[in-house]
Amino acid sequence: MAMFFLLAYMGLFTRLKYSVTRTVLILSASFAVTTVFDFIFIYHTSGGIFYLLSTLLTFLILTGTELLISRSKNFHSVFTVLCATDFILPGNIVCYIVFNRTNDIFSSILLQIAVQFVFLFFLVKFVSIYYKENDNDSIGWKSICLVPFLFYLSITCLTVWPMNLIEYPSAMPGVIILFALMFVTFTCGMRMYARRGMKQKQDMSLVFLAEYSDRIKNESAKVNEMSMKIEEMNSAMLAVTSEILNLLDNEHYDDIRTIISAIRSDSRLMVAERKCANTSINSVILEVEEYAKRAGVSIAYNLNVPERLGAIEFEYAVFVERLLNMAVKSCCQFYTKQLTVSMYPSGAWMNIEMKTRFPEIDSSNDNDKDDRSEELLKKISESVDCSLSVPELSAFTKKYEVQTSVQVKMGVIITEFNVRIN
């Protein structure tokens, strides 16, 4: 029963890599393997040393299970397993004491289930959301992994080996105090992470807002420039219409055609260029295109962006601008001047695909092509990871589950970004 709740804790406090069904199957397999170790080391042997050996092997199995089902592969997974082992201790001890006093296994297990269920419900409702949001902070989790381990070790030494709680009931106050300290430490720690997470979100929002504000200023300047041109044209039109009337009276039709042609040309200049239906993304594309022209990079677009992207639109526009600027810089860095950008929706995702052919791959012979492709692939992957590690972009990729991939096909480097928009 303790192992059931321990695995349930792991599943509920982990951002799952697989579907729920597949995760349950993996946890069930882990349950079966740890059950075998329980029978071998506890029921067929005796002594506290075998209990500790069983605990160590079980911990290694559970850590492997957590790394398998979790999206993050860092000390957050180790910390989750350590906290899960601490989480089941209160129910285990209550069950152990009640059974030794009453010899009623049914009542003991029911009480254990009640204690673990109440604890699990409280933790899932008030703590798990903050816990899972900060799973990528590998340095932070590494620094506090020792805390749950020391709690487990202290309580085990007071209740199982070398001191047994049944034989030494005077240790109970110390055990209760340790449980209270463990609970307070865990809750306060999660609140601290929650506050830090909120601050990171606020910082990210401020950065996005500042960038979007700059874009609005640029758009406003363009609108003002357009308005001034329209006013000039209105003033000119009054004079032109008078001139046309005079020419009509004198039947100078060729001169009238010349004037009308000039007016039509000026009118075309007033029409804003459209790359896609979405206004925010269109604005971003036009700005990046100007930057690319200055850098000597030619960009071909294949855009199918919905007119509205909902609440994500403003953050997504900034994200797209960062990606395109990064792509232009990479083109300059690797001496390629052609870039193809495609954007299209796919179900709940918005896909961004960038393609470019590198001259050094084309110019190399067949023997060197693979080596050069691998080297370029590594460099570009590192460049992408470095760009997305900026705090506000890192928060965006986490919030919208951005999936990235870099690959080489027929000498063309293809970089893809898939963003969840629904």
CSV table of C-alpha atoms in Angstrom, one decimal:
chain,number,residue,atom,x,y,z
A,1,MET,CA,0.0,0.0,0.0
A,2,ALA,CA,2.9,2.3,0.8
A,3,MET,CA,4.4,1.6,-2.6
A,4,PHE,CA,1.1,2.3,-4.3
A,5,PHE,CA,0.9,5.8,-2.8
A,6,LEU,CA,4.6,6.4,-3.4
A,7,LEU,CA,4.2,5.7,-7.1
A,8,ALA,CA,0.9,7.8,-7.2
A,9,TYR,CA,2.9,10.7,-5.7
A,10,MET,CA,5.6,10.4,-8.4
A,11,GLY,CA,3.0,10.3,-11.2
A,12,LEU,CA,1.1,13.3,-9.8
A,13,PHE,CA,4.1,15.4,-9.1
A,14,THR,CA,5.8,14.9,-12.5
A,15,ARG,CA,5.3,16.6,-15.9
A,16,LEU,CA,4.7,13.3,-17.8
A,17,LYS,CA,6.7,12.5,-20.9
A,18,TYR,CA,4.2,9.8,-22.1
A,19,SER,CA,0.4,9.4,-22.1
A,20,VAL,CA,-1.4,8.5,-18.8
A,21,THR,CA,-2.0,4.9,-20.0
A,22,ARG,CA,1.6,4.3,-20.8
A,23,THR,CA,2.8,6.0,-17.6
A,24,VAL,CA,0.5,3.8,-15.5
A,25,LEU,CA,1.9,0.7,-17.2
A,26,ILE,CA,5.5,1.8,-16.4
A,27,LEU,CA,4.6,2.5,-12.8
A,28,SER,CA,2.9,-0.9,-12.5
A,29,ALA,CA,6.0,-2.6,-13.8
A,30,SER,CA,8.0,-0.7,-11.2
A,31,PHE,CA,5.5,-1.7,-8.5
A,32,ALA,CA,6.0,-5.4,-9.5
A,33,VAL,CA,9.8,-5.2,-9.4
A,34,THR,CA,9.9,-3.5,-6.0
A,35,THR,CA,7.5,-6.0,-4.6
A,36,VAL,CA,9.8,-8.8,-5.5
A,37,PHE,CA,12.7,-7.0,-3.7
A,38,ASP,CA,10.5,-6.6,-0.6
A,39,PHE,CA,9.8,-10.3,-0.4
A,40,ILE,CA,13.5,-11.2,-1.0
A,41,PHE,CA,15.1,-8.8,1.4
A,42,ILE,CA,12.5,-8.3,4.1
A,43,TYR,CA,10.3,-11.4,4.3
A,44,HIS,CA,13.0,-14.0,3.7
A,45,THR,CA,15.8,-12.3,5.6
A,46,SER,CA,16.0,-10.5,9.0
A,47,GLY,CA,17.9,-7.6,10.4
A,48,GLY,CA,18.0,-3.8,9.8
A,49,ILE,CA,20.9,-4.1,7.3
A,50,PHE,CA,18.7,-6.0,4.9
A,51,TYR,CA,16.0,-3.4,5.3
A,52,LEU,CA,18.5,-0.6,4.3
A,53,LEU,CA,19.8,-2.7,1.4
A,54,SER,CA,16.2,-3.2,0.2
A,55,THR,CA,15.6,0.5,0.6
A,56,LEU,CA,18.7,1.4,-1.5
A,57,LEU,CA,17.8,-0.9,-4.3
A,58,THR,CA,14.2,0.3,-4.3
A,59,PHE,CA,15.3,3.9,-4.5
A,60,LEU,CA,17.5,3.1,-7.5
A,61,ILE,CA,14.6,1.4,-9.3
A,62,LEU,CA,12.2,4.3,-8.5
A,63,THR,CA,14.8,6.9,-9.7
A,64,GLY,CA,15.1,5.0,-13.0
A,65,THR,CA,11.3,5.0,-13.2
A,66,GLU,CA,11.0,8.7,-12.6
A,67,LEU,CA,13.7,9.5,-15.2
A,68,LEU,CA,11.8,7.4,-17.6
A,69,ILE,CA,8.4,9.0,-17.2
A,70,SER,CA,9.5,12.6,-16.6
A,71,ARG,CA,10.1,15.2,-19.3
A,72,SER,CA,12.9,16.7,-17.3
A,73,LYS,CA,16.1,14.7,-16.8
A,74,ASN,CA,17.8,16.4,-13.9
A,75,PHE,CA,17.9,16.6,-10.1
A,76,HIS,CA,14.2,17.5,-10.0
A,77,SER,CA,13.5,13.8,-10.7
A,78,VAL,CA,15.8,12.7,-7.9
A,79,PHE,CA,14.2,15.2,-5.5
A,80,THR,CA,10.7,13.9,-6.5
A,81,VAL,CA,11.7,10.3,-5.5
A,82,LEU,CA,13.3,11.4,-2.3
A,83,CYS,CA,10.2,13.4,-1.3
A,84,ALA,CA,7.9,10.5,-2.3
A,85,THR,CA,9.8,8.2,0.1
A,86,ASP,CA,9.4,10.8,2.9
A,87,PHE,CA,5.7,11.2,2.0
A,88,ILE,CA,4.8,7.5,2.8
A,89,LEU,CA,6.6,7.5,6.2
A,90,PRO,CA,3.7,8.9,8.3
A,91,GLY,CA,1.2,6.3,7.0
A,92,ASN,CA,3.7,3.5,7.4
A,93,ILE,CA,4.5,4.4,11.0
A,94,VAL,CA,0.8,4.9,11.9
A,95,CYS,CA,0.0,1.5,10.4
A,96,TYR,CA,3.0,-0.1,12.2
A,97,ILE,CA,2.1,1.2,15.6
A,98,VAL,CA,-1.7,0.4,15.3
A,99,PHE,CA,-1.0,-3.1,14.2
A,100,ASN,CA,1.4,-3.8,17.0
A,101,ARG,CA,-1.1,-2.5,19.5
A,102,THR,CA,-4.3,-4.1,18.1
A,103,ASN,CA,-3.0,-6.9,15.9
A,104,ASP,CA,-5.7,-5.9,13.5
A,105,ILE,CA,-4.2,-5.7,10.0
A,106,PHE,CA,-7.4,-4.6,8.3
A,107,SER,CA,-7.9,-1.5,10.6
A,108,SER,CA,-4.2,-0.7,10.4
A,109,ILE,CA,-4.2,-0.6,6.6
A,110,LEU,CA,-7.4,1.4,6.4
A,111,LEU,CA,-5.9,4.0,8.8
A,112,GLN,CA,-2.7,4.0,6.6
A,113,ILE,CA,-4.8,4.6,3.5
A,114,ALA,CA,-6.7,7.4,5.2
A,115,VAL,CA,-3.5,9.2,6.4
A,116,GLN,CA,-1.8,8.9,3.0
A,117,PHE,CA,-4.9,9.9,1.0
A,118,VAL,CA,-5.4,13.1,3.1
A,119,PHE,CA,-1.7,14.0,2.7
A,120,LEU,CA,-1.7,13.3,-1.0
A,121,PHE,CA,-4.9,15.3,-1.5
A,122,PHE,CA,-3.5,18.3,0.3
A,123,LEU,CA,-0.2,18.2,-1.6
A,124,VAL,CA,-1.8,17.8,-5.0
A,125,LYS,CA,-4.3,20.6,-4.4
A,126,PHE,CA,-1.9,23.2,-3.0
A,127,VAL,CA,1.6,22.3,-3.9
A,128,SER,CA,1.9,20.2,-7.1
A,129,ILE,CA,1.2,23.0,-9.6
A,130,TYR,CA,4.1,25.1,-8.3
A,131,TYR,CA,6.3,22.0,-8.0
A,132,LYS,CA,5.9,21.0,-11.6
A,133,GLU,CA,6.3,24.5,-13.0
A,134,ASN,CA,9.9,24.7,-11.7
A,135,ASP,CA,11.2,21.3,-12.9
A,136,ASN,CA,13.8,22.8,-15.2
A,137,ASP,CA,15.8,24.5,-12.5
A,138,SER,CA,18.4,21.8,-12.2
A,139,ILE,CA,20.8,23.9,-10.0
A,140,GLY,CA,18.1,24.7,-7.5
A,141,TRP,CA,16.9,21.1,-7.1
A,142,LYS,CA,20.4,19.8,-6.8
A,143,SER,CA,21.2,22.0,-3.9
A,144,ILE,CA,18.2,20.8,-1.8
A,145,CYS,CA,18.2,17.1,-2.6
A,146,LEU,CA,20.0,16.4,0.7
A,147,VAL,CA,17.1,17.8,2.7
A,148,PRO,CA,14.5,15.0,2.1
A,149,PHE,CA,17.3,12.4,2.3
A,150,LEU,CA,18.3,13.5,5.7
A,151,PHE,CA,14.7,13.6,6.9
A,152,TYR,CA,14.2,10.0,5.7
A,153,LEU,CA,17.5,8.9,7.3
A,154,SER,CA,16.7,10.6,10.6
A,155,ILE,CA,13.2,9.1,10.8
A,156,THR,CA,14.3,5.6,9.8
A,157,CYS,CA,17.0,5.6,12.4
A,158,LEU,CA,14.5,6.6,15.1
A,159,THR,CA,11.8,4.1,14.0
A,160,VAL,CA,13.3,1.1,12.3
A,161,TRP,CA,17.1,0.7,12.7
A,162,PRO,CA,19.2,0.8,14.9
A,163,MET,CA,16.3,2.1,17.1
A,164,ASN,CA,12.9,0.5,16.9
A,165,LEU,CA,9.9,2.7,17.7
A,166,ILE,CA,7.9,-0.2,19.3
A,167,GLU,CA,10.8,-1.0,21.7
A,168,TYR,CA,11.6,2.7,22.3
A,169,PRO,CA,8.2,4.6,22.3
A,170,SER,CA,10.0,7.5,24.0
A,171,ALA,CA,11.3,8.4,20.6
A,172,MET,CA,7.8,9.3,19.3
A,173,PRO,CA,8.0,13.0,20.2
A,174,GLY,CA,11.2,13.4,18.2
A,175,VAL,CA,9.6,11.6,15.3
A,176,ILE,CA,6.5,13.9,15.4
A,177,ILE,CA,8.7,16.9,15.5
A,178,LEU,CA,10.7,15.7,12.5
A,179,PHE,CA,7.5,15.1,10.6
A,180,ALA,CA,6.3,18.6,11.4
A,181,LEU,CA,9.7,20.0,10.4
A,182,MET,CA,9.6,18.1,7.1
A,183,PHE,CA,6.1,19.3,6.3
A,184,VAL,CA,6.9,23.0,7.0
A,185,THR,CA,10.2,22.8,5.1
A,186,PHE,CA,8.5,21.2,2.0
A,187,THR,CA,5.6,23.7,2.0
A,188,CYS,CA,7.7,26.8,2.5
A,189,GLY,CA,10.2,25.6,-0.1
A,190,MET,CA,7.3,25.2,-2.7
A,191,ARG,CA,6.0,28.6,-1.8
A,192,MET,CA,9.4,30.1,-2.3
A,193,TYR,CA,9.7,28.4,-5.8
A,194,ALA,CA,6.1,29.6,-6.5
A,195,ARG,CA,7.1,33.2,-5.7
A,196,ARG,CA,10.2,33.0,-7.8
A,197,GLY,CA,8.2,31.5,-10.7
A,198,MET,CA,5.7,34.3,-10.5
A,199,LYS,CA,8.5,36.8,-10.6
A,200,GLN,CA,10.0,35.1,-13.7
A,201,LYS,CA,6.6,35.3,-15.4
A,202,GLN,CA,6.3,39.0,-14.5
A,203,ASP,CA,9.8,39.7,-15.8
A,204,MET,CA,9.0,37.7,-19.0
A,205,SER,CA,5.7,39.7,-19.5
A,206,LEU,CA,7.6,43.0,-19.0
A,207,VAL,CA,10.2,42.1,-21.6
A,208,PHE,CA,7.5,41.0,-24.1
A,209,LEU,CA,5.5,44.1,-23.3
A,210,ALA,CA,8.6,46.4,-23.8
A,211,GLU,CA,9.4,44.8,-27.2
A,212,TYR,CA,5.8,45.0,-28.3
A,213,SER,CA,5.7,48.6,-27.2
A,214,ASP,CA,8.7,49.3,-29.4
A,215,ARG,CA,6.9,47.7,-32.3
A,216,ILE,CA,3.8,49.8,-31.7
A,217,LYS,CA,6.0,52.9,-31.7
A,218,ASN,CA,7.4,51.9,-35.1
A,219,GLU,CA,4.0,51.1,-36.4
A,220,SER,CA,2.7,54.5,-35.1
A,221,ALA,CA,5.6,56.3,-36.9
A,222,LYS,CA,4.7,54.5,-40.1
A,223,VAL,CA,1.1,55.4,-39.7
A,224,ASN,CA,2.0,59.1,-39.1
A,225,GLU,CA,4.2,59.1,-42.2
A,226,MET,CA,1.4,57.6,-44.2
A,227,SER,CA,-1.1,60.2,-42.8
A,228,MET,CA,1.2,63.0,-43.8
A,229,LYS,CA,1.5,61.6,-47.4
A,230,ILE,CA,-2.3,61.3,-47.5
A,231,GLU,CA,-2.7,64.9,-46.5
A,232,GLU,CA,-0.2,66.0,-49.1
A,233,MET,CA,-2.1,64.0,-51.7
A,234,ASN,CA,-5.4,65.5,-50.6
A,235,SER,CA,-3.9,69.0,-51.1
A,236,ALA,CA,-2.4,68.0,-54.4
A,237,MET,CA,-5.7,66.4,-55.5
A,238,LEU,CA,-7.6,69.7,-55.3
A,239,ALA,CA,-5.1,71.3,-57.6
A,240,VAL,CA,-5.0,68.3,-59.9
A,241,THR,CA,-8.8,68.1,-60.3
A,242,SER,CA,-8.9,71.7,-61.3
A,243,GLU,CA,-6.2,71.0,-63.8
A,244,ILE,CA,-8.0,68.0,-65.2
A,245,LEU,CA,-11.2,70.0,-65.6
A,246,ASN,CA,-9.3,72.6,-67.5
A,247,LEU,CA,-7.7,70.0,-69.7
A,248,LEU,CA,-11.2,68.4,-70.4
A,249,ASP,CA,-12.5,71.7,-71.4
A,250,ASN,CA,-9.6,72.1,-73.9
A,251,GLU,CA,-9.8,68.3,-74.9
A,252,HIS,CA,-6.2,67.6,-74.0
A,253,TYR,CA,-6.8,63.9,-73.3
A,254,ASP,CA,-3.2,62.7,-73.5
A,255,ASP,CA,-2.2,65.0,-70.7
A,256,ILE,CA,-5.2,63.8,-68.6
A,257,ARG,CA,-4.0,60.1,-69.1
A,258,THR,CA,-0.5,61.1,-67.9
A,259,ILE,CA,-1.9,62.7,-64.8
A,260,ILE,CA,-4.2,59.8,-63.9
A,261,SER,CA,-1.3,57.3,-64.4
A,262,ALA,CA,0.8,59.3,-61.9
A,263,ILE,CA,-2.0,59.3,-59.4
A,264,ARG,CA,-2.4,55.5,-59.7
A,265,SER,CA,1.3,55.0,-59.1
A,266,ASP,CA,1.2,57.2,-56.0
A,267,SER,CA,-1.8,55.3,-54.7
A,268,ARG,CA,0.0,52.0,-55.0
A,269,LEU,CA,2.8,53.3,-52.8
A,270,MET,CA,0.2,54.0,-50.1
A,271,VAL,CA,-0.9,50.4,-49.9
A,272,ALA,CA,0.7,48.6,-47.0
A,273,GLU,CA,2.6,45.4,-47.9
A,274,ARG,CA,0.9,42.2,-46.7
A,275,LYS,CA,2.9,38.9,-46.1
A,276,CYS,CA,0.2,37.1,-44.2
A,277,ALA,CA,-3.3,37.6,-42.8
A,278,ASN,CA,-2.2,38.1,-39.2
A,279,THR,CA,-1.4,41.8,-38.5
A,280,SER,CA,1.0,41.2,-35.7
A,281,ILE,CA,3.0,38.6,-37.5
A,282,ASN,CA,2.9,40.7,-40.7
A,283,SER,CA,4.4,43.6,-38.8
A,284,VAL,CA,7.2,41.3,-37.5
A,285,ILE,CA,8.0,39.9,-40.9
A,286,LEU,CA,8.3,43.4,-42.5
A,287,GLU,CA,10.7,44.5,-39.8
A,288,VAL,CA,12.8,41.4,-40.1
A,289,GLU,CA,12.9,41.7,-43.8
A,290,GLU,CA,14.4,45.2,-43.5
A,291,TYR,CA,17.0,43.9,-41.1
A,292,ALA,CA,17.7,41.0,-43.5
A,293,LYS,CA,18.2,43.3,-46.5
A,294,ARG,CA,20.7,45.4,-44.5
A,295,ALA,CA,22.5,42.1,-43.7
A,296,GLY,CA,22.4,41.0,-47.3
A,297,VAL,CA,20.2,38.0,-46.6
A,298,SER,CA,17.3,37.1,-49.0
A,299,ILE,CA,14.2,35.5,-47.3
A,300,ALA,CA,11.5,33.6,-49.2
A,301,TYR,CA,8.2,33.3,-47.3
A,302,ASN,CA,5.5,30.6,-47.3
A,303,LEU,CA,3.1,31.9,-44.7
A,304,ASN,CA,-0.3,30.5,-43.7
A,305,VAL,CA,-0.9,32.2,-40.4
A,306,PRO,CA,-4.5,32.6,-39.1
A,307,GLU,CA,-5.9,36.1,-38.8
A,308,ARG,CA,-6.3,35.7,-35.1
A,309,LEU,CA,-4.1,33.6,-32.7
A,310,GLY,CA,-6.1,34.4,-29.5
A,311,ALA,CA,-4.3,35.2,-26.2
A,312,ILE,CA,-1.0,33.9,-27.4
A,313,GLU,CA,-0.7,36.3,-30.4
A,314,PHE,CA,1.3,39.2,-28.8
A,315,GLU,CA,3.8,36.9,-27.1
A,316,TYR,CA,4.0,34.7,-30.2
A,317,ALA,CA,4.8,37.7,-32.4
A,318,VAL,CA,7.8,38.6,-30.2
A,319,PHE,CA,8.9,34.9,-30.2
A,320,VAL,CA,8.8,34.8,-34.0
A,321,GLU,CA,10.7,38.0,-34.3
A,322,ARG,CA,13.5,36.6,-32.1
A,323,LEU,CA,13.6,33.4,-34.1
A,324,LEU,CA,13.8,35.2,-37.5
A,325,ASN,CA,16.5,37.6,-36.2
A,326,MET,CA,18.4,34.6,-34.9
A,327,ALA,CA,18.1,32.9,-38.3
A,328,VAL,CA,19.4,36.0,-40.2
A,329,LYS,CA,22.4,36.2,-37.8
A,330,SER,CA,23.1,32.5,-38.3
A,331,CYS,CA,23.0,33.0,-42.1
A,332,CYS,CA,25.6,35.8,-41.8
A,333,GLN,CA,27.7,33.7,-39.4
A,334,PHE,CA,27.8,30.7,-41.7
A,335,TYR,CA,28.1,32.7,-45.0
A,336,THR,CA,24.7,31.7,-46.5
A,337,LYS,CA,22.5,34.3,-48.1
A,338,GLN,CA,19.3,32.4,-48.8
A,339,LEU,CA,16.6,31.5,-46.2
A,340,THR,CA,13.2,30.0,-46.6
A,341,VAL,CA,10.6,30.5,-43.8
A,342,SER,CA,7.4,28.6,-43.6
A,343,MET,CA,4.6,29.1,-41.0
A,344,TYR,CA,1.5,27.0,-40.9
A,345,PRO,CA,-1.0,25.6,-38.4
A,346,SER,CA,-1.3,21.9,-37.6
A,347,GLY,CA,-4.1,21.1,-35.2
A,348,ALA,CA,-3.3,22.7,-31.8
A,349,TRP,CA,0.2,23.6,-33.0
A,350,MET,CA,1.7,26.4,-35.0
A,351,ASN,CA,4.8,25.2,-36.9
A,352,ILE,CA,7.7,27.4,-38.0
A,353,GLU,CA,10.2,25.9,-40.4
A,354,MET,CA,13.4,27.5,-41.6
A,355,LYS,CA,15.5,26.1,-44.4
A,356,THR,CA,18.8,27.1,-45.8
A,357,ARG,CA,21.5,25.5,-47.9
A,358,PHE,CA,25.1,26.0,-46.8
A,359,PRO,CA,27.8,26.7,-49.5
A,360,GLU,CA,30.4,24.7,-47.6
A,361,ILE,CA,28.3,21.6,-47.8
A,362,ASP,CA,27.6,22.0,-51.5
A,363,SER,CA,31.3,22.6,-52.3
A,364,SER,CA,32.6,19.6,-50.3
A,365,ASN,CA,33.1,16.2,-51.8
A,366,ASP,CA,31.0,13.1,-50.8
A,367,ASN,CA,33.5,12.0,-48.2
A,368,ASP,CA,33.6,15.3,-46.4
A,369,LYS,CA,29.9,16.1,-46.7
A,370,ASP,CA,28.7,14.0,-43.8
A,371,ASP,CA,31.4,15.3,-41.5
A,372,ARG,CA,30.6,18.9,-42.4
A,373,SER,CA,26.9,18.4,-42.0
A,374,GLU,CA,27.3,16.9,-38.6
A,375,GLU,CA,29.6,19.8,-37.6
A,376,LEU,CA,27.1,22.4,-38.8
A,377,LEU,CA,24.2,20.5,-37.2
A,378,LYS,CA,26.0,20.6,-33.9
A,379,LYS,CA,26.8,24.4,-34.2
A,380,ILE,CA,23.3,25.3,-35.2
A,381,SER,CA,21.8,23.2,-32.4
A,382,GLU,CA,24.0,24.9,-29.9
A,383,SER,CA,23.0,28.3,-31.3
A,384,VAL,CA,19.3,27.4,-31.0
A,385,ASP,CA,19.7,26.2,-27.4
A,386,CYS,CA,21.7,29.3,-26.5
A,387,SER,CA,19.1,31.6,-28.0
A,388,LEU,CA,16.2,29.8,-26.3
A,389,SER,CA,18.0,29.9,-22.9
A,390,VAL,CA,17.3,33.6,-22.5
A,391,PRO,CA,15.0,33.8,-19.5
A,392,GLU,CA,11.9,35.3,-21.3
A,393,LEU,CA,12.2,32.8,-24.2
A,394,SER,CA,12.9,29.9,-21.9
A,395,ALA,CA,9.7,30.8,-20.0
A,396,PHE,CA,7.8,31.0,-23.4
A,397,THR,CA,9.1,27.7,-24.6
A,398,LYS,CA,8.0,26.1,-21.3
A,399,LYS,CA,4.6,27.8,-21.1
A,400,TYR,CA,3.6,26.8,-24.7
A,401,GLU,CA,5.5,23.5,-24.8
A,402,VAL,CA,7.7,24.6,-27.7
A,403,GLN,CA,9.3,21.6,-29.5
A,404,THR,CA,12.5,22.2,-31.5
A,405,SER,CA,14.4,20.1,-34.0
A,406,VAL,CA,17.4,20.6,-36.2
A,407,GLN,CA,18.2,18.2,-39.1
A,408,VAL,CA,20.1,17.9,-42.4
A,409,LYS,CA,18.3,16.7,-45.5
A,410,MET,CA,19.9,16.6,-48.9
A,411,GLY,CA,22.4,19.3,-47.8
A,412,VAL,CA,19.7,21.6,-46.5
A,413,ILE,CA,19.7,22.5,-42.8
A,414,ILE,CA,16.1,22.5,-41.5
A,415,THR,CA,15.2,24.0,-38.2
A,416,GLU,CA,11.7,23.5,-36.8
A,417,PHE,CA,9.8,25.1,-33.9
A,418,ASN,CA,6.4,23.8,-33.0
A,419,VAL,CA,4.4,26.0,-30.6
A,420,ARG,CA,1.1,24.9,-28.9
A,421,ILE,CA,-1.4,27.7,-29.5
A,422,ASN,CA,-4.5,25.9,-28.1
